[in-house]
Coordinates of C-alpha atoms in Angstrom, one line a residue:
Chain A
X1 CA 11.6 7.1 95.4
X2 CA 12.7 4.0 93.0
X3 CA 9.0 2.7 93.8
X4 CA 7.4 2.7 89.9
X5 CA 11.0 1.2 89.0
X6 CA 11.0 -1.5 91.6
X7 CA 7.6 -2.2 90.0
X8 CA 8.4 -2.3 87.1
X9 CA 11.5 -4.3 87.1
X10 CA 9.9 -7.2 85.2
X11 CA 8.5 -4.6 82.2
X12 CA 12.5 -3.3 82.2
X13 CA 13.5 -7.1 81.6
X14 CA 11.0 -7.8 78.8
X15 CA 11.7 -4.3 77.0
X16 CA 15.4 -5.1 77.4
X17 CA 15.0 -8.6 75.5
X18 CA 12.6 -6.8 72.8
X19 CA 15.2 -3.9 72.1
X20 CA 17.9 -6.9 72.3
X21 CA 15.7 -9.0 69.6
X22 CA 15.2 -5.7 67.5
X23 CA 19.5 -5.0 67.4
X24 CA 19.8 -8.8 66.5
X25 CA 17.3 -8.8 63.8
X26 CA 18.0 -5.3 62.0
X27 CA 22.2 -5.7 62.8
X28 CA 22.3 -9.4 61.2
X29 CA 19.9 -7.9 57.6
X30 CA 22.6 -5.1 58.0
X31 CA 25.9 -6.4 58.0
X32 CA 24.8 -9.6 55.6
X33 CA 22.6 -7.6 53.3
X34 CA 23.9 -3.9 53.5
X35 CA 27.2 -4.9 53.7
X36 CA 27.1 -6.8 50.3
X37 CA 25.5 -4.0 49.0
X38 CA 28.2 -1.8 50.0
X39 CA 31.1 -4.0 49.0
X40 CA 29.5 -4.1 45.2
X41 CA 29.1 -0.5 44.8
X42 CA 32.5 -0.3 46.0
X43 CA 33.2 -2.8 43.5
X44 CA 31.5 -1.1 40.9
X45 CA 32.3 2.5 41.6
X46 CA 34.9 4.7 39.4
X47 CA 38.7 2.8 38.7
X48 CA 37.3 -0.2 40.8
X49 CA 37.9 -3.6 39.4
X50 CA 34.2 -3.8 38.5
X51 CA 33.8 -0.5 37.4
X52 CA 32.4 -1.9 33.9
X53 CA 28.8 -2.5 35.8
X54 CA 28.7 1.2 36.1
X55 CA 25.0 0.9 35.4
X56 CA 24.4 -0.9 38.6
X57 CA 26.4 1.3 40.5
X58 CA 24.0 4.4 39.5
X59 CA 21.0 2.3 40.4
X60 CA 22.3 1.2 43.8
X61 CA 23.5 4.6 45.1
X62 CA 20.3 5.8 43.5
X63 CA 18.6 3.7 45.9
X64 CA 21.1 3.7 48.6
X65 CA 20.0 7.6 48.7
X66 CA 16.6 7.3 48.6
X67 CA 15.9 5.2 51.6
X68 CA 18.6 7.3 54.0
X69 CA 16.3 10.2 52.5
X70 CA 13.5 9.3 54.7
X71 CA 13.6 10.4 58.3
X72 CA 13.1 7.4 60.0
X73 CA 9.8 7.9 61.8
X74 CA 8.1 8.3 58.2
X75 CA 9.6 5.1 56.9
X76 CA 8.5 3.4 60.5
X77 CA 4.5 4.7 59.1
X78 CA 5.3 4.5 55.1
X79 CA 6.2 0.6 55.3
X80 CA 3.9 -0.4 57.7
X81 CA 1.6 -2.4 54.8
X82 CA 4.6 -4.1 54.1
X83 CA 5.3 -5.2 57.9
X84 CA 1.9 -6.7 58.3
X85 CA 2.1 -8.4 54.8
X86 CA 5.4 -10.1 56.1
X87 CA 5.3 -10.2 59.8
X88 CA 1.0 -10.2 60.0
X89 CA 1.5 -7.0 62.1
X90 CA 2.4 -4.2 62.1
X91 CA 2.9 -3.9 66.4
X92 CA 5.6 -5.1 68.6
X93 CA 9.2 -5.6 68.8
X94 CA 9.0 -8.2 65.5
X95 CA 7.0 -5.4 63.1
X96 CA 9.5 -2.6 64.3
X97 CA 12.7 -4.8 62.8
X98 CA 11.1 -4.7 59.5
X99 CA 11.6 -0.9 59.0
X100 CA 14.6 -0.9 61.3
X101 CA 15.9 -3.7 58.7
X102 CA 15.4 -1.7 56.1
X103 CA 17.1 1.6 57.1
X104 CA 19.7 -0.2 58.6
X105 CA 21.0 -2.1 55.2
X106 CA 21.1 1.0 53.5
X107 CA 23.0 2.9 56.0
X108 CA 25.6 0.0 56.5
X109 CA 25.8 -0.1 53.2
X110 CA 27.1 3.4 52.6
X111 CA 29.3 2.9 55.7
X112 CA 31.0 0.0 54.0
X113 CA 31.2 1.7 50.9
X114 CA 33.5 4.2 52.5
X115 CA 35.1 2.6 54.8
X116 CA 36.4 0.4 51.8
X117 CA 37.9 3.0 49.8
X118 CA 40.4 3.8 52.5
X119 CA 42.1 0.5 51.2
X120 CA 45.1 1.9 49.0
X121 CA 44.4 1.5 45.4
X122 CA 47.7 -0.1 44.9
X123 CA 47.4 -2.4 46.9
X124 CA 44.3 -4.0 45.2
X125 CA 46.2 -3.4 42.0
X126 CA 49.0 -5.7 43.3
X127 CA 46.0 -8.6 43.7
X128 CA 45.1 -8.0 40.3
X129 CA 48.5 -8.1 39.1
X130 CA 48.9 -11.3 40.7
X131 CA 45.9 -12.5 38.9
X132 CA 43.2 -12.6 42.0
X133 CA 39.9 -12.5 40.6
X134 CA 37.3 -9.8 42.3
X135 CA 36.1 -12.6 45.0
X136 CA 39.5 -13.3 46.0
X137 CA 40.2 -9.5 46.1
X138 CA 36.9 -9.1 48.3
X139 CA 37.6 -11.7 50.9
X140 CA 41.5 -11.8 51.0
X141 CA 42.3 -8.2 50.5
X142 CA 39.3 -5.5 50.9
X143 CA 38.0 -7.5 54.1
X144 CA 41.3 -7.8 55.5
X145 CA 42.9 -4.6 54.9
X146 CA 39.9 -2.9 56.0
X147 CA 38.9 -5.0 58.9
X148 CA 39.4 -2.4 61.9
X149 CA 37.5 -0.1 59.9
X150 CA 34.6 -2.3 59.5
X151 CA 34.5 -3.2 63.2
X152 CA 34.3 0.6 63.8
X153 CA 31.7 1.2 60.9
X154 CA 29.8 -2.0 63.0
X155 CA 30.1 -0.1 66.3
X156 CA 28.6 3.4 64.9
X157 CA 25.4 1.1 63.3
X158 CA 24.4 -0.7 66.7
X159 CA 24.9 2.2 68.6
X160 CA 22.8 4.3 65.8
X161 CA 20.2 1.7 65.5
X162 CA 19.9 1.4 69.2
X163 CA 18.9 5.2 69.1
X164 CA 16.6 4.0 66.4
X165 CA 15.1 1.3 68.1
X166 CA 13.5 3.8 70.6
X167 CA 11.8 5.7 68.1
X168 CA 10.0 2.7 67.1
X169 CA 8.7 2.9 70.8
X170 CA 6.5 5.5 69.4
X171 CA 4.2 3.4 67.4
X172 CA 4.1 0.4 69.8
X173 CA 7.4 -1.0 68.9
X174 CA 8.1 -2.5 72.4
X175 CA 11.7 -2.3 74.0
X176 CA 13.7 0.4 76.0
X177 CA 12.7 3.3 74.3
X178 CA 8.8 2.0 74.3
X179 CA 9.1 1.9 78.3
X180 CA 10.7 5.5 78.3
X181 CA 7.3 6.9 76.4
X182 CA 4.8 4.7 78.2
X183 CA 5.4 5.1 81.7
X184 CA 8.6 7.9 81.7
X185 CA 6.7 10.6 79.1
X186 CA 2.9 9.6 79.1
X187 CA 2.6 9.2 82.9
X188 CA 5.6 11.5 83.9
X189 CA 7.6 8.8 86.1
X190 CA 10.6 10.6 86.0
X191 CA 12.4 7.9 87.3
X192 CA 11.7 5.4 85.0
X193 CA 12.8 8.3 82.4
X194 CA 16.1 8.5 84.1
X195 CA 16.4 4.3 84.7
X196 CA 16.0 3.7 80.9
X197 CA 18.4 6.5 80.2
X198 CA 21.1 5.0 82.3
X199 CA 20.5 1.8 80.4
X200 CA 20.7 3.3 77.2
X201 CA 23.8 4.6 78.2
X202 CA 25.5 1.7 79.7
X203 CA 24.8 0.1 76.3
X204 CA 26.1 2.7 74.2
X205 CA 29.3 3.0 76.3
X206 CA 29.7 -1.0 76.0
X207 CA 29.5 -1.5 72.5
X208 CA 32.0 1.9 71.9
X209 CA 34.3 0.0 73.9
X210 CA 33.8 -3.3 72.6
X211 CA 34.1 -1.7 69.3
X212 CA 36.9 0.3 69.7
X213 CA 38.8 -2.6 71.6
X214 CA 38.1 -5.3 69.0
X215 CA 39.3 -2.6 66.2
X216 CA 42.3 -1.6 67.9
X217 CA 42.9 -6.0 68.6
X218 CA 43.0 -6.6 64.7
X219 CA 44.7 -3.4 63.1
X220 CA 48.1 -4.5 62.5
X221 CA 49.0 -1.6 60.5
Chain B
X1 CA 65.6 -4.4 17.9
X2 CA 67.6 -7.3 17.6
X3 CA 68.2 -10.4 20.4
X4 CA 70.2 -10.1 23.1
X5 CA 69.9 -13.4 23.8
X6 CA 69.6 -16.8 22.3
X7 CA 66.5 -17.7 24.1
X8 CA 64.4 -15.7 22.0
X9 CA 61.7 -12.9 23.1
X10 CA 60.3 -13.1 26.4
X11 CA 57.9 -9.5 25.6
X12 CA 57.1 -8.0 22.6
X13 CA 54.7 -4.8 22.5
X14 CA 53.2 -4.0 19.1
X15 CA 52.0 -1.0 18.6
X16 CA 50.4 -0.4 22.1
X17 CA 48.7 2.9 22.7
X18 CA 47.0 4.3 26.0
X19 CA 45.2 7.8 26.2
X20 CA 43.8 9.2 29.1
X21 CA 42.8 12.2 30.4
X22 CA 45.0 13.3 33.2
X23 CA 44.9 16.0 35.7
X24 CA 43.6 19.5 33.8
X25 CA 42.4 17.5 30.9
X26 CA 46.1 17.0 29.4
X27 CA 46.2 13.7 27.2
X28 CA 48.7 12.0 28.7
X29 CA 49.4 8.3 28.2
X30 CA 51.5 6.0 25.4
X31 CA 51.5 6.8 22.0
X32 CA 51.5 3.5 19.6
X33 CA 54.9 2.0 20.9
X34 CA 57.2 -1.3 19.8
X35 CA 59.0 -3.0 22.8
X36 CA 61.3 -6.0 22.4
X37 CA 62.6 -7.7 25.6
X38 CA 64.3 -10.8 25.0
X39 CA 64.6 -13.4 27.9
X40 CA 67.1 -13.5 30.7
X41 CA 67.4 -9.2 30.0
X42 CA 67.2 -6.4 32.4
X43 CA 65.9 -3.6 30.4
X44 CA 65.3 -0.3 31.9
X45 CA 62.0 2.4 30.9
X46 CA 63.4 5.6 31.6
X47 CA 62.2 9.3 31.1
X48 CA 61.0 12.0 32.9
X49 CA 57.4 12.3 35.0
X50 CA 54.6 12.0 32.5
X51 CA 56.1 10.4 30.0
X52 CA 54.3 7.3 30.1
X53 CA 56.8 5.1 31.0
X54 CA 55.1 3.3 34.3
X55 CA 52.0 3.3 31.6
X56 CA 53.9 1.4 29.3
X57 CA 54.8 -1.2 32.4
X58 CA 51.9 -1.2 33.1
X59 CA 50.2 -2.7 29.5
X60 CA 52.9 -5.6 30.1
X61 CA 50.6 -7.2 32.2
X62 CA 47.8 -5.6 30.9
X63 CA 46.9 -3.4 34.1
X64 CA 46.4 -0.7 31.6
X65 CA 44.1 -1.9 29.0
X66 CA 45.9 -0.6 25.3
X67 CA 43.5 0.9 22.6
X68 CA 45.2 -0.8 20.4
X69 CA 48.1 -3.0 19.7
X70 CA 49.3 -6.6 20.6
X71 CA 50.9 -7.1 23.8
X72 CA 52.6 -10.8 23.6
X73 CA 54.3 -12.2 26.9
X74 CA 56.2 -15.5 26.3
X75 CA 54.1 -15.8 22.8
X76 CA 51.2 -15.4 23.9
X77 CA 49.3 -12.4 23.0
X78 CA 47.4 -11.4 26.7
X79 CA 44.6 -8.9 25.1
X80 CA 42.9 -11.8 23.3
X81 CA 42.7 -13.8 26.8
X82 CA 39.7 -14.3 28.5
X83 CA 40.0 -13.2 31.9
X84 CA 40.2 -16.5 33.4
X85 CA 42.9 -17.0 31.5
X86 CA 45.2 -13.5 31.4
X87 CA 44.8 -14.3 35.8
X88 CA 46.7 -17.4 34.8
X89 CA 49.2 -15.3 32.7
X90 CA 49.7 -12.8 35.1
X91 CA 50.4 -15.7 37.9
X92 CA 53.9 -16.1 35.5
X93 CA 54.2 -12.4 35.1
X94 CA 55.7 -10.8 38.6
X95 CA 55.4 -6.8 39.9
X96 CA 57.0 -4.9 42.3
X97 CA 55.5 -1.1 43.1
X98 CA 57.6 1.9 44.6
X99 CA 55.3 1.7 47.4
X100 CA 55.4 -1.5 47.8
X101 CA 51.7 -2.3 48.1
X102 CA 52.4 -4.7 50.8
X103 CA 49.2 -6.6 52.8
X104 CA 49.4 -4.4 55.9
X105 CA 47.2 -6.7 57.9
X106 CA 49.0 -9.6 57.0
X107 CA 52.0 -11.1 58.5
X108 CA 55.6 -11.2 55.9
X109 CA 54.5 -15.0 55.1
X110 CA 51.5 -14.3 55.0
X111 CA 52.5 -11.5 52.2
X112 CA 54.4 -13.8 50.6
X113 CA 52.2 -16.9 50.2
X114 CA 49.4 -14.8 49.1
X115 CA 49.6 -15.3 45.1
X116 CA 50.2 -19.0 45.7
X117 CA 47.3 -19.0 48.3
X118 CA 45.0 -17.6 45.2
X119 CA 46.3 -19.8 43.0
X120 CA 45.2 -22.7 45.0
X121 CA 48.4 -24.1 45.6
X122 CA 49.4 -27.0 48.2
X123 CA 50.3 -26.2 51.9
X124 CA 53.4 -27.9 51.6
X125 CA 54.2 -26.0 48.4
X126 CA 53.2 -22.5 49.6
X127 CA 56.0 -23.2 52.9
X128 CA 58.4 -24.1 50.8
X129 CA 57.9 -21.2 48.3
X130 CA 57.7 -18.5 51.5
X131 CA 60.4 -19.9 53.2
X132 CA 63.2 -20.4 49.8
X133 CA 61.5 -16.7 48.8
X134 CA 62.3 -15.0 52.6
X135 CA 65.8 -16.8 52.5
X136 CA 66.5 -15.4 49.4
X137 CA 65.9 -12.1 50.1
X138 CA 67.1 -12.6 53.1
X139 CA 64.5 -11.9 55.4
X140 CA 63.7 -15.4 57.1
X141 CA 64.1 -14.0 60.7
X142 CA 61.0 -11.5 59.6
X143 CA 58.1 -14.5 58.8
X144 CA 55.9 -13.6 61.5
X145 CA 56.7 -9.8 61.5
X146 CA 54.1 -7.2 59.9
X147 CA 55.2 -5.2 57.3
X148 CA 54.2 -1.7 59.4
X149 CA 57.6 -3.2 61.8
X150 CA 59.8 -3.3 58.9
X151 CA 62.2 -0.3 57.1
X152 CA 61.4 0.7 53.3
X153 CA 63.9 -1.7 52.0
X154 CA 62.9 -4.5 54.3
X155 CA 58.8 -3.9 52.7
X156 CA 60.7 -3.8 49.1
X157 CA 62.6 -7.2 50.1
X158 CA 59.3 -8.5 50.9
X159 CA 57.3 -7.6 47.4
X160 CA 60.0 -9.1 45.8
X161 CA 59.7 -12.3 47.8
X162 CA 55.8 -12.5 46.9
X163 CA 56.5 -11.4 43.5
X164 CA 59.2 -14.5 42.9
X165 CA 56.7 -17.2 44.8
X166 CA 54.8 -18.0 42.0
X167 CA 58.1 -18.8 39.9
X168 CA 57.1 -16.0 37.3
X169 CA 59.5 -15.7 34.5
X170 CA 59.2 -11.9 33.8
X171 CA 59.4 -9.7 37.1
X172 CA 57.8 -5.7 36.2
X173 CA 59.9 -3.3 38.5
X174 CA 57.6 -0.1 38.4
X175 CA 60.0 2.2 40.1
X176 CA 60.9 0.0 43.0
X177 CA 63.7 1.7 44.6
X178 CA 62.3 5.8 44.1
X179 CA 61.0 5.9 47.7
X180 CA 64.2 4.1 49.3
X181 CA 67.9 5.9 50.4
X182 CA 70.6 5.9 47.9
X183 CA 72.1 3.0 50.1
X184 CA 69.2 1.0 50.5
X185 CA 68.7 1.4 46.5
X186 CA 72.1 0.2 46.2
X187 CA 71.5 -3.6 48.4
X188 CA 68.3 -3.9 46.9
X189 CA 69.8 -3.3 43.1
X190 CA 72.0 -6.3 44.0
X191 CA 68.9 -8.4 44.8
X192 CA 67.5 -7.5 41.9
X193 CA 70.7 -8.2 39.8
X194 CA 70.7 -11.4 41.5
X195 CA 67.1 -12.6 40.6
X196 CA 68.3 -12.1 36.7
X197 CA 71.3 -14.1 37.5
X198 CA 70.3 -16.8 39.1
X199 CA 66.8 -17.6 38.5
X200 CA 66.8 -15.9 34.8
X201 CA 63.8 -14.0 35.3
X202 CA 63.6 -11.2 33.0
X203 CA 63.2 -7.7 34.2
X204 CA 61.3 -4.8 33.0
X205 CA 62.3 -1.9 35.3
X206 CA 60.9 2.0 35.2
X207 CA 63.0 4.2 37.0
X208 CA 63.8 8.3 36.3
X209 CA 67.2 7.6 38.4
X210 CA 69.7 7.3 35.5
X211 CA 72.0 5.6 38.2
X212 CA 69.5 2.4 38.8
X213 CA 69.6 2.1 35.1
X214 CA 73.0 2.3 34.2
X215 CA 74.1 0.6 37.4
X216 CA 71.4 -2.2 36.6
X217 CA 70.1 -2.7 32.7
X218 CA 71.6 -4.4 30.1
X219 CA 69.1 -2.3 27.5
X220 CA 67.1 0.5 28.3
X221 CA 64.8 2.4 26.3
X222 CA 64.2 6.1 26.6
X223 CA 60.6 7.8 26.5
X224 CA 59.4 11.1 25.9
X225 CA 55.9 12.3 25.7
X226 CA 54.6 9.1 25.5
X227 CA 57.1 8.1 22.6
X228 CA 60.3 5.7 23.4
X229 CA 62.4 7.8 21.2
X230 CA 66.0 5.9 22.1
X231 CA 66.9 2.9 22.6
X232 CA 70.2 2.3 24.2
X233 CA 72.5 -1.0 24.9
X234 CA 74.4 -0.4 27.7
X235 CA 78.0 -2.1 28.2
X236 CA 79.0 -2.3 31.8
X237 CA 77.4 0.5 32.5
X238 CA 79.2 2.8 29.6
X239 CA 76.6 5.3 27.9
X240 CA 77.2 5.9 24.5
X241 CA 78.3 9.5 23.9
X242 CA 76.2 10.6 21.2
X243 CA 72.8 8.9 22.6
X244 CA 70.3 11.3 24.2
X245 CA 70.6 9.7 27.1
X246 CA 73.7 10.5 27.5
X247 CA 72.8 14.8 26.4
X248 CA 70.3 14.3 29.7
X249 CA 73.3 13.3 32.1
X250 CA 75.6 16.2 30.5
X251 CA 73.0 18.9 30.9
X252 CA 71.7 18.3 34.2
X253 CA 75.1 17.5 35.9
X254 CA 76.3 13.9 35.3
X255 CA 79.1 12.3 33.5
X256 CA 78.2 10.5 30.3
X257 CA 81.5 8.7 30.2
X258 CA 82.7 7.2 33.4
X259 CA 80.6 4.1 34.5
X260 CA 80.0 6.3 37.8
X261 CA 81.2 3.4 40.2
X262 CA 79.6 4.5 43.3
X263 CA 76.6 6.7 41.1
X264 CA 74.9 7.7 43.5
X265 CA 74.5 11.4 43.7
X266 CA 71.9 13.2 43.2
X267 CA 71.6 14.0 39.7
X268 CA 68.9 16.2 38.2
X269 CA 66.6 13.1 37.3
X270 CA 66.6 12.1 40.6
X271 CA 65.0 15.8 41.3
X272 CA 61.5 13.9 41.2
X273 CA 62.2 11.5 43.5
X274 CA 61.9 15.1 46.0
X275 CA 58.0 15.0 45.7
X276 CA 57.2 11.2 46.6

């Protein structure tokens, strides 16, 4: 009964490696991009060290808004002129991490946002009375107190974005969820359906672990 | 106000005022205030909740930005600093909170060499400075502890360590004993005592527990509604009769003439202590 799998155990590797590529690609623009983001609107948000730039902040949560407005599918269609203007196409694995990029930055970036406010106030006050300037208080205090919560934050975007990744599937993305449409939906293989679902599975469980484990490793309060 | 001492000023407030809106749109905050504190003194902020007195701690190091007024630390008036250069003012200007405000992730030397760590200060300095700062308050055994393993007083021992690091010569006490025991307010009074005495840092200390004060200040000045509106000397701990200060201790229960050796029972001031 395993015979389309057994089949198609080299397909399984390749969509594996694509939705691998496509986690790497939009989890890497997240957490550099989106997580910058996040920290400055922090930053710049209400009795916040930077709360002078409160201009920025209302553009940036402005936009922040916007783009985790759009269900994802749309945005997978709405910036495809953008994917083939940087990437040449707007198929595969390589297209799909432009959108998945772009929904991912915002996301993290409203992730970090909160996650950073559950640093006490005081305690950043104390790094300002001591006369740390706003990079010193980013790096030595908000990243530091905060640190379990970001790993967490970091576990609930992979294991969103790997949902994500699958829906990509739908217009040719490649990967896991591609395989589940192409030969479990479209050609009703119901075990190929139920092998991809395991492997989804496997991988959400393993990062919640990871995540929880590594959180739990540096939370010393 | 005249000088206590013959070192001259070590804070002067001119005519610092703070208004914000608080919670159901009450102005609350400092109305234009003077504050002399000479150097080597202990002077105590005392008043009831609301009556601006951790604001007016608070403009010392310029935490709270005054609408108006000078606010001069060791002659130099911090609201026309740039902010490269009031960071460089506050590095000689030490705090301590009432809830300590401790780096939770961060080991007690860790804590403790942070503001020389900002300041960009030697390796070999920074262990020297943790490990004379931990003796001191007598915490060496705790280095490699986290503060979440440590009692109240222990996390207050701590702040004070990080706050006397940096050698500061002004140390801001912002109700540092209001979430500790009456005995644990009591040891870490002593410490503070003893940083005045031996290192002659000058303390500004806000407290509503008229037993810290008297047990602790040399001057204190008395704040209502945003006003100081007494200033007191204290001599060993004896209250003058006829100050308002010493109205407060009649009518809610304390004795306005003994110096109160032990002092610590709970008094009415200390009621607000109940909600922290």
């Amino acid at each position: 009964m395993f015979d389309n799998i057994i089949e198609l155990l080299p397909e399984i590797a390749k969509a594996i490696n694509e939705t691998l590529l496509m986690m790497a690609i939009c989890l890497t623009a997240a957490v550099l991009i989106g997580g910058s983001l996040g920290i400055v609107v922090f930053l710049t948000s209400r009795g916040q060290v930077l709360a002078r730039y409160r201009h920025f902040n209302l553009v940036a949560n402005a936009l922040i808004n916007v783009f985790r407005s759009f269900p994802f599918i749309i945005l997978l269609v709405a910036v495809s002129p953008f994917t083939r203007h940087i990437v040449g196409t707007s198929i595969g694995p390589l297209a799909a991490s432009v959108p998945l990029s772009l929904a991912a930055i915002f996301y993290f970036a409203r992730l970090i946002e909160q996650t950073l406010r559950d640093v006490p106030r005081g305690v950043i006050e104390a790094a300002e009375a001591m006369g740390a300037t706003p990079r010193q208080i980013v790096t030595q205090v908000l990243l530091v107190e905060a640190r379990s919560g970001l790993v967490l934050a970091m576990t609930v975007l992979a294991v969103s974005f790997l949902s994500y990744s699958a829906v990509a599937g739908v217009v040719g993305g490649g990967g896991i969820g591609d395989l589940a449409i192409r030969y479990g939906y479209y050609r009703f293989q119901t075990d190929v359906m139920i092998a991809t679902i395991v492997l989804l599975v496997i991988m959400v469980q393993g990062i919640q672990l990871l995540g929880q484990w590594l959180a739990r490793h540096v939370d010393k309060r | 106000m005249g000088t206590l001492s013959p070192f001259g000023t070590a804070i002067r407030l001119h005519g610092v005022s703070k208004r914000f809106a608080g919670i159901d749109g009450i102005e609350v905050g400092v109305e234009p205030t003077d504050l002399d504190v000479a150097q080597g003194e202990i002077h105590g902020i005392i008043g009831f909740s609301g009556a601006g007195k951790s604001t007016l701690l608070r403009l010392i190091n310029l935490l709270e930005q005054p609408d108006a007024g000078q606010v001069v630390v060791h002659g130099e008036d911090l609201t026309t600093l740039s902010p490269d250069r009031l960071r460089a003012a506050r590095r000689r200007i030490g705090m301590i909170f009432q809830h300590f405000n401790l780096l939770h992730n961060r080991s007690v030397a860790d804590n403790v060499a942070f503001p020389l760590r900002i300041a960009g200060e030697s390796a070999a300095r920074i262990r020297d400075r943790v490990d004379a700062c931990l003796a001191f308050v007598g915490l060496s055994d705790k280095a490699s502890a986290y503060p979440a393993q440590l009692s109240g007083g222990q996390k207050q021992r701590v702040a004070i360590a990080r706050a006397l690091a940096p050698e500061p010569h002004v140390l801001l006490a912002d109700e540092p004993t209001s979430a500790l025991d009456p005995r644990t307010t009591q040891s870490l009074l002593d410490v503070l005592a003893d940083v005045n005495r031996r290192f002659g840092v000058t303390i500004v200390l806000v407290s509503h527990e008229m037993s810290v004060v008297r047990r602790l200040c040399h001057r204190v000045s008395v704040m209502e509604a945003g006003r100081v509106i007494e200033r007191v000397s204290l001599d060993a701990g004896h209250i003058p009769p006829d100050s308002q200060l010493a109205r407060w201790l009649n009518e809610f229960g304390g004795g306005s003439e003994s110096a109160a050796p032990q002092g610590y029972a709970p008094h009415a001031l200390a009621r607000e202590a109940a909600h922290v």
